[in-house]
Amino acid sequence: MKPAKKKGHYNVLAVYSLMNCADREHFSGVLDEMANTSNWHMSTIPPEHFTKRSDLVNEHGEQYDGAILSLPGSDEVIARIARSRLPTVLVNITDSRLSARCDAVANVWTDNASIGESAARHLLERGEYACAGYVHEFGRPFWSRERLYSFRQTMKSGGCATFVFPETGDQPHTPDSQAFVDGLRRWVRALPKPAAVMAASDMRAADVIIACRQEGIPVPSQAAVVGVDHDASQHMRCGMKISSVELNSRMMGRQAVRELDYLLKHPKWKGRPHEVLIPAKGVFANESTSRSVSATRLVNIALDFIAANSMLALTPNDVVVHLGCSRRLAEIRFSQVAGTTIHKAINEARLNEVQWRIKSGDSVAKVVKAMQFKSANQLYRLYKRHFGKTIRAKPSVC
């Protein structure tokens, strides 16, 4: 196949809403990748204005050579695109007419299985639970069901059965409806505790946290909650920073540009529609999933961390970050379980290591360097204060 004759430029339409953070991040990825496609003339239009046939012509009266649709427009304009051979990239759009096209079309999808699995693994790493729970997005869209499936499978491998809200598709359509509020409260109340809950979005995660507060269920100790989207606006609504699976929205935008660029440069290409899955970026850990473990286990986790890092100049804050809880809670648990403070536990572990190294023949200078003490004098003072005696130098050999 001979390569197509290249145009001086391509007129490209991008249908985007910039109302929320995820959409803006996604469009930022489009702009980033356009630096590698300098022959594009791009026009943008919000989906609510993408309604008629004339919208397929730019402001200069020129027809578009290709389009990126992150949201569908009207039925009329989508039907026209489906009948055409306009190179088109669909981003998280399901439409049977568009899906029926077998040429000049590509699909970029959020990997919802990756999102559900990421949420489950995050929760399983944070504690031990009597059960798992999942809260659907309104209308139980396909992506919410896909997230549930992988979440449920991963939690099952961790020994947790998953309860779902709602089980059927009759969920009320507004979060402030009394039927929704009452139903969610009953559901969180009935969950065996402690529970690990994933919500399909941060909006629904905020609903879960509010319902738990209304029922007197402490989050995260009795219900750890993780959402999706990393939407900081929901933190204020529920009064807590929500742990959230981060979508790789910027990468989706970049991939959409790459896919359309390929279609534009290969107009005679025919084959199955290309589909690309973009996995989750990771989990942003926050207050709603701070480690929900028993006091004894929390202290043991901390002591294991201190022992494994006794060669480093650890601080109590390093330990608290590893635990994923507040400094105040960690100190209370240390006092209750170990009868000491985090600072004293760190000093004890490090000085026991010092004593072992000195007895094994290491010099003070070598120990100071290896264990990141500020000076030999600091080590001498700490050693005498802890053991009640000075470090005895090895007798010199004549």
XYZ file of C-alpha atoms in Angstrom:
398
model
C 0.000 0.000 0.000
C 1.422 3.367 -1.025
C 1.395 6.026 1.657
C -1.338 8.613 1.221
C -0.432 12.018 -0.074
C -0.011 14.263 2.925
C -2.098 17.431 3.237
C -0.682 20.772 4.277
C -2.830 20.567 7.376
C -5.715 18.602 8.881
C -8.896 20.192 10.221
C -9.695 18.354 13.464
C -12.760 18.585 15.679
C -12.518 17.813 19.410
C -15.778 17.440 21.344
C -15.012 18.095 25.018
C -16.593 19.395 28.174
C -14.199 21.177 30.523
C -16.611 21.306 33.462
C -14.720 18.900 35.731
C -11.122 18.165 36.649
C -10.909 14.807 34.854
C -12.116 16.293 31.549
C -9.693 19.204 31.806
C -6.830 16.828 32.528
C -7.874 14.712 29.566
C -7.941 17.717 27.232
C -4.527 18.788 28.572
C -3.197 15.458 27.281
C -4.627 16.285 23.840
C -2.796 19.624 23.832
C 0.436 17.979 25.041
C 0.459 15.408 22.258
C -0.495 17.940 19.589
C 3.068 19.255 19.869
C 3.982 16.155 17.837
C 1.317 16.861 15.193
C 2.080 20.421 14.138
C -0.096 20.210 10.998
C -3.391 20.066 12.902
C -5.882 22.935 12.926
C -8.104 22.073 15.882
C -11.565 23.353 16.737
C -13.382 22.469 19.957
C -17.066 22.311 20.799
C -18.914 21.236 23.970
C -21.186 18.195 23.555
C -24.370 20.150 24.259
C -23.647 22.295 21.170
C -22.674 19.352 18.951
C -26.171 18.830 17.652
C -26.546 19.399 13.918
C -25.005 18.527 10.560
C -23.440 21.981 10.182
C -21.286 21.279 13.244
C -19.186 18.991 11.023
C -17.819 22.085 9.236
C -15.348 24.485 10.888
C -15.679 28.247 11.216
C -14.100 28.734 7.769
C -16.626 26.483 6.070
C -14.127 23.648 5.675
C -15.092 20.070 6.411
C -13.304 18.340 9.233
C -10.736 15.702 8.305
C -11.075 13.890 11.618
C -12.683 14.046 15.061
C -12.030 13.105 18.682
C -15.257 12.524 20.597
C -14.911 12.381 24.372
C -18.669 12.836 24.742
C -21.471 12.183 22.235
C -23.547 14.931 20.686
C -27.084 14.724 19.342
C -28.533 11.607 17.787
C -28.571 13.321 14.365
C -24.900 14.224 14.300
C -23.748 10.864 15.696
C -25.818 9.043 13.065
C -24.161 11.119 10.332
C -20.666 10.313 11.642
C -21.582 6.620 11.823
C -22.587 6.656 8.118
C -19.441 8.492 7.058
C -15.791 7.468 6.742
C -14.674 10.450 8.807
C -11.599 9.312 10.782
C -12.933 9.247 14.329
C -11.521 8.445 17.754
C -14.088 7.558 20.411
C -13.099 8.030 24.053
C -15.202 5.953 26.462
C -18.211 6.127 24.128
C -20.569 3.220 23.521
C -22.869 3.562 20.529
C -23.933 0.600 18.404
C -23.908 2.657 15.199
C -20.373 3.905 15.764
C -19.221 0.461 16.903
C -20.535 -1.033 13.654
C -18.008 0.921 11.619
C -15.017 -1.203 10.678
C -12.742 1.437 9.169
C -11.327 4.844 10.066
C -12.320 4.453 13.717
C -10.418 3.834 16.940
C -11.486 3.516 20.563
C -9.659 4.677 23.686
C -11.091 3.217 26.877
C -10.540 3.651 30.586
C -9.433 0.247 31.887
C -12.197 -0.230 34.449
C -10.872 -3.651 35.456
C -7.607 -1.974 36.451
C -9.551 0.580 38.521
C -11.501 -2.042 40.467
C -8.412 -4.140 41.071
C -6.373 -1.111 42.206
C -9.041 -0.132 44.734
C -9.260 -3.681 46.110
C -5.504 -4.112 46.439
C -5.228 -0.760 48.198
C -7.869 -1.759 50.735
C -6.390 -5.217 51.312
C -3.028 -3.606 52.045
C -4.575 -1.285 54.633
C -6.177 -3.762 57.012
C -8.247 -6.843 57.739
C -11.965 -6.771 57.025
C -15.092 -8.793 57.739
C -16.515 -7.973 54.311
C -16.258 -5.728 51.251
C -18.884 -3.379 49.825
C -19.398 -1.715 46.455
C -21.613 1.292 45.647
C -22.654 1.728 42.008
C -22.862 4.966 40.100
C -26.430 6.052 39.364
C -27.980 3.974 36.597
C -25.354 1.220 37.007
C -23.508 2.190 33.761
C -21.263 -0.381 32.069
C -18.097 1.107 33.533
C -19.507 0.867 37.064
C -20.337 -2.798 36.484
C -16.851 -3.477 35.095
C -15.243 -1.884 38.151
C -17.436 -4.007 40.413
C -16.464 -7.242 38.678
C -12.705 -6.797 39.102
C -13.112 -5.353 42.622
C -15.213 -8.334 43.689
C -12.779 -10.864 42.187
C -9.747 -9.263 43.864
C -11.457 -8.947 47.247
C -12.556 -12.590 46.973
C -8.909 -13.592 46.559
C -8.278 -11.709 49.815
C -10.995 -13.641 51.624
C -13.742 -10.981 51.516
C -17.242 -11.381 50.120
C -18.642 -8.251 48.430
C -22.063 -6.720 49.142
C -23.441 -4.367 46.464
C -25.605 -1.240 46.644
C -28.006 -1.315 44.947
C -28.267 -4.928 43.857
C -30.680 -4.021 41.040
C -30.971 -1.084 38.672
C -33.696 0.711 40.638
C -31.326 3.125 42.399
C -32.832 6.638 42.774
C -31.387 9.176 40.345
C -30.348 11.915 42.776
C -28.052 11.626 45.800
C -30.256 13.956 47.839
C -33.450 11.930 47.353
C -34.747 10.518 50.611
C -35.038 7.012 49.142
C -31.343 7.021 48.237
C -30.222 8.445 51.591
C -32.342 5.995 53.598
C -31.339 3.013 51.451
C -27.623 3.779 51.712
C -27.846 4.250 55.473
C -29.570 0.869 55.864
C -26.937 -0.728 53.655
C -23.892 0.617 55.526
C -25.541 -0.250 58.856
C -26.026 -3.869 57.770
C -22.465 -4.415 56.518
C -20.381 -6.728 58.775
C -17.659 -4.604 60.376
C -14.956 -3.651 59.729
C -15.873 -3.209 56.067
C -13.826 -2.252 53.008
C -15.991 -0.175 50.649
C -15.332 0.909 47.086
C -17.570 3.495 45.426
C -17.707 3.848 41.642
C -16.799 7.549 41.940
C -15.684 10.050 44.571
C -19.210 11.520 44.560
C -20.632 8.184 45.672
C -17.721 7.707 48.119
C -18.685 11.013 49.764
C -22.267 9.703 50.019
C -20.994 6.570 51.781
C -18.927 8.588 54.283
C -21.890 10.858 55.053
C -24.140 7.819 55.554
C -21.582 6.261 57.902
C -21.406 9.457 59.938
C -25.200 9.566 60.194
C -25.183 5.953 61.429
C -22.364 6.523 63.929
C -19.964 4.255 61.998
C -16.384 5.595 62.272
C -14.409 5.936 59.022
C -11.919 4.361 58.451
C -11.733 2.146 61.557
C -15.096 0.433 60.906
C -15.589 1.318 57.235
C -12.625 2.125 54.996
C -13.816 3.924 51.851
C -12.128 4.443 48.479
C -13.555 6.261 45.451
C -12.476 7.035 41.889
C -11.474 10.284 40.105
C -9.436 12.050 42.833
C -12.066 14.800 42.985
C -11.000 17.158 45.786
C -14.335 19.006 45.662
C -15.935 15.985 47.370
C -13.668 16.277 50.437
C -15.453 19.382 51.688
C -18.872 17.853 51.066
C -18.227 14.851 53.314
C -15.756 16.490 55.726
C -12.950 14.020 55.033
C -10.135 13.586 52.517
C -11.151 10.637 50.352
C -8.727 7.959 49.160
C -9.231 7.625 45.434
C -8.137 5.684 42.363
C -6.580 8.169 39.955
C -7.468 7.841 36.295
C -4.692 8.467 33.807
C -6.784 11.104 32.031
C -3.838 12.943 30.520
C -2.575 9.720 28.949
C -6.034 9.102 27.475
C -5.887 12.476 25.754
C -2.424 11.788 24.395
C -3.463 8.376 23.116
C -6.541 9.817 21.403
C -4.304 12.183 19.424
C -1.946 9.351 18.450
C -4.835 7.215 17.239
C -6.352 9.983 15.123
C -2.957 10.943 13.726
C -2.541 7.353 12.499
C -5.994 7.304 10.890
C -5.361 10.622 9.131
C -2.055 9.428 7.729
C -3.447 6.052 6.590
C -6.772 6.907 4.880
C -6.860 3.623 2.939
C -6.314 1.476 6.015
C -9.075 -1.044 6.582
C -9.307 -3.458 9.424
C -10.862 -4.045 12.789
C -11.304 -0.915 14.900
C -8.258 -0.335 17.059
C -8.983 -0.382 20.806
C -6.620 0.836 23.504
C -7.100 0.417 27.275
C -5.547 3.017 29.598
C -4.956 1.556 33.090
C -5.399 3.419 36.370
C -2.586 5.733 37.386
C -2.611 4.526 40.992
C -4.370 5.160 44.304
C -4.096 8.463 46.133
C -4.178 7.369 49.788
C -5.988 9.666 52.190
C -7.905 9.746 55.475
C -10.785 7.504 54.422
C -8.554 4.403 54.220
C -6.011 5.015 56.971
C -4.927 1.615 58.225
C -7.893 0.007 60.011
C -6.024 -2.525 62.116
C -6.027 -3.543 65.757
C -3.857 -1.591 68.191
C -1.476 -4.535 68.653
C -1.104 -5.132 64.930
C -0.550 -1.426 64.252
C 2.279 -1.304 66.790
C 3.774 -4.517 65.393
C 3.698 -3.043 61.882
C 5.527 0.009 63.205
C 8.119 -2.045 65.096
C 8.791 -4.198 62.032
C 9.293 -1.043 59.971
C 11.660 0.416 62.579
C 13.666 -2.826 62.776
C 13.953 -3.041 58.988
C 15.195 0.552 58.803
C 17.300 0.804 61.947
C 20.340 1.755 59.861
C 18.594 4.960 58.772
C 18.085 8.201 60.718
C 14.369 7.521 61.152
C 11.985 10.047 62.680
C 8.583 9.385 64.263
C 6.990 11.075 61.233
C 8.581 8.458 58.939
C 6.872 5.753 60.989
C 3.519 7.570 61.000
C 3.603 7.962 57.206
C 4.223 4.226 56.863
C 1.276 3.447 59.157
C -1.082 5.791 57.325
C -2.660 7.171 60.514
C -2.348 10.307 62.626
C 0.666 10.916 64.879
C -1.662 11.204 67.869
C -3.287 7.803 67.223
C 0.084 6.118 66.697
C 1.476 7.513 69.957
C -1.644 6.418 71.869
C -1.323 2.872 70.492
C 2.404 2.723 71.354
C 1.641 3.828 74.907
C -1.179 1.280 75.268
C 0.568 -1.712 73.707
C 4.318 -1.171 74.122
C 4.415 1.228 77.070
C 6.756 3.550 75.197
C 6.859 6.270 72.543
C 7.735 6.000 68.859
C 10.850 8.092 69.429
C 12.073 5.778 72.200
C 11.317 2.697 70.098
C 13.435 4.081 67.263
C 16.321 4.896 69.620
C 16.194 1.453 71.206
C 16.300 -0.338 67.855
C 19.140 1.817 66.547
C 21.250 1.595 69.693
C 20.809 -2.176 69.907
C 22.150 -2.274 66.350
C 25.068 -0.040 67.420
C 25.899 -2.334 70.328
C 25.860 -5.402 68.072
C 28.156 -3.716 65.544
C 30.622 -2.543 68.185
C 30.782 -6.045 69.686
C 31.333 -7.405 66.179
C 34.441 -5.264 65.816
C 33.242 -2.147 63.976
C 34.871 1.130 64.947
C 32.820 4.042 66.234
C 33.687 6.022 63.105
C 32.428 3.214 60.886
C 29.177 2.913 62.848
C 28.592 6.675 62.735
C 28.947 6.697 58.950
C 26.952 3.518 58.301
C 24.030 4.483 60.547
C 23.858 8.158 59.623
C 24.577 9.648 63.063
C 25.528 13.334 62.991
C 28.805 12.792 64.823
C 30.707 10.450 67.099
C 29.887 12.713 70.057
C 26.178 12.325 69.367
C 26.550 8.560 69.326
C 28.582 8.556 72.558
C 25.890 10.610 74.350
C 22.972 8.493 73.104
C 24.757 5.235 73.905
C 25.600 6.257 77.488
C 22.098 7.603 78.128
C 20.512 4.377 76.870
C 22.872 1.724 78.274
C 24.205 3.649 81.308
C 27.811 3.117 80.241
C 30.238 4.359 77.619
C 31.259 2.577 74.479
C 34.326 0.601 75.375
C 37.010 0.905 72.746
C 38.711 -2.297 71.695
C 42.196 -2.622 73.192
C 44.874 -1.686 70.724
C 47.155 -4.449 69.429
C 50.895 -3.776 69.665
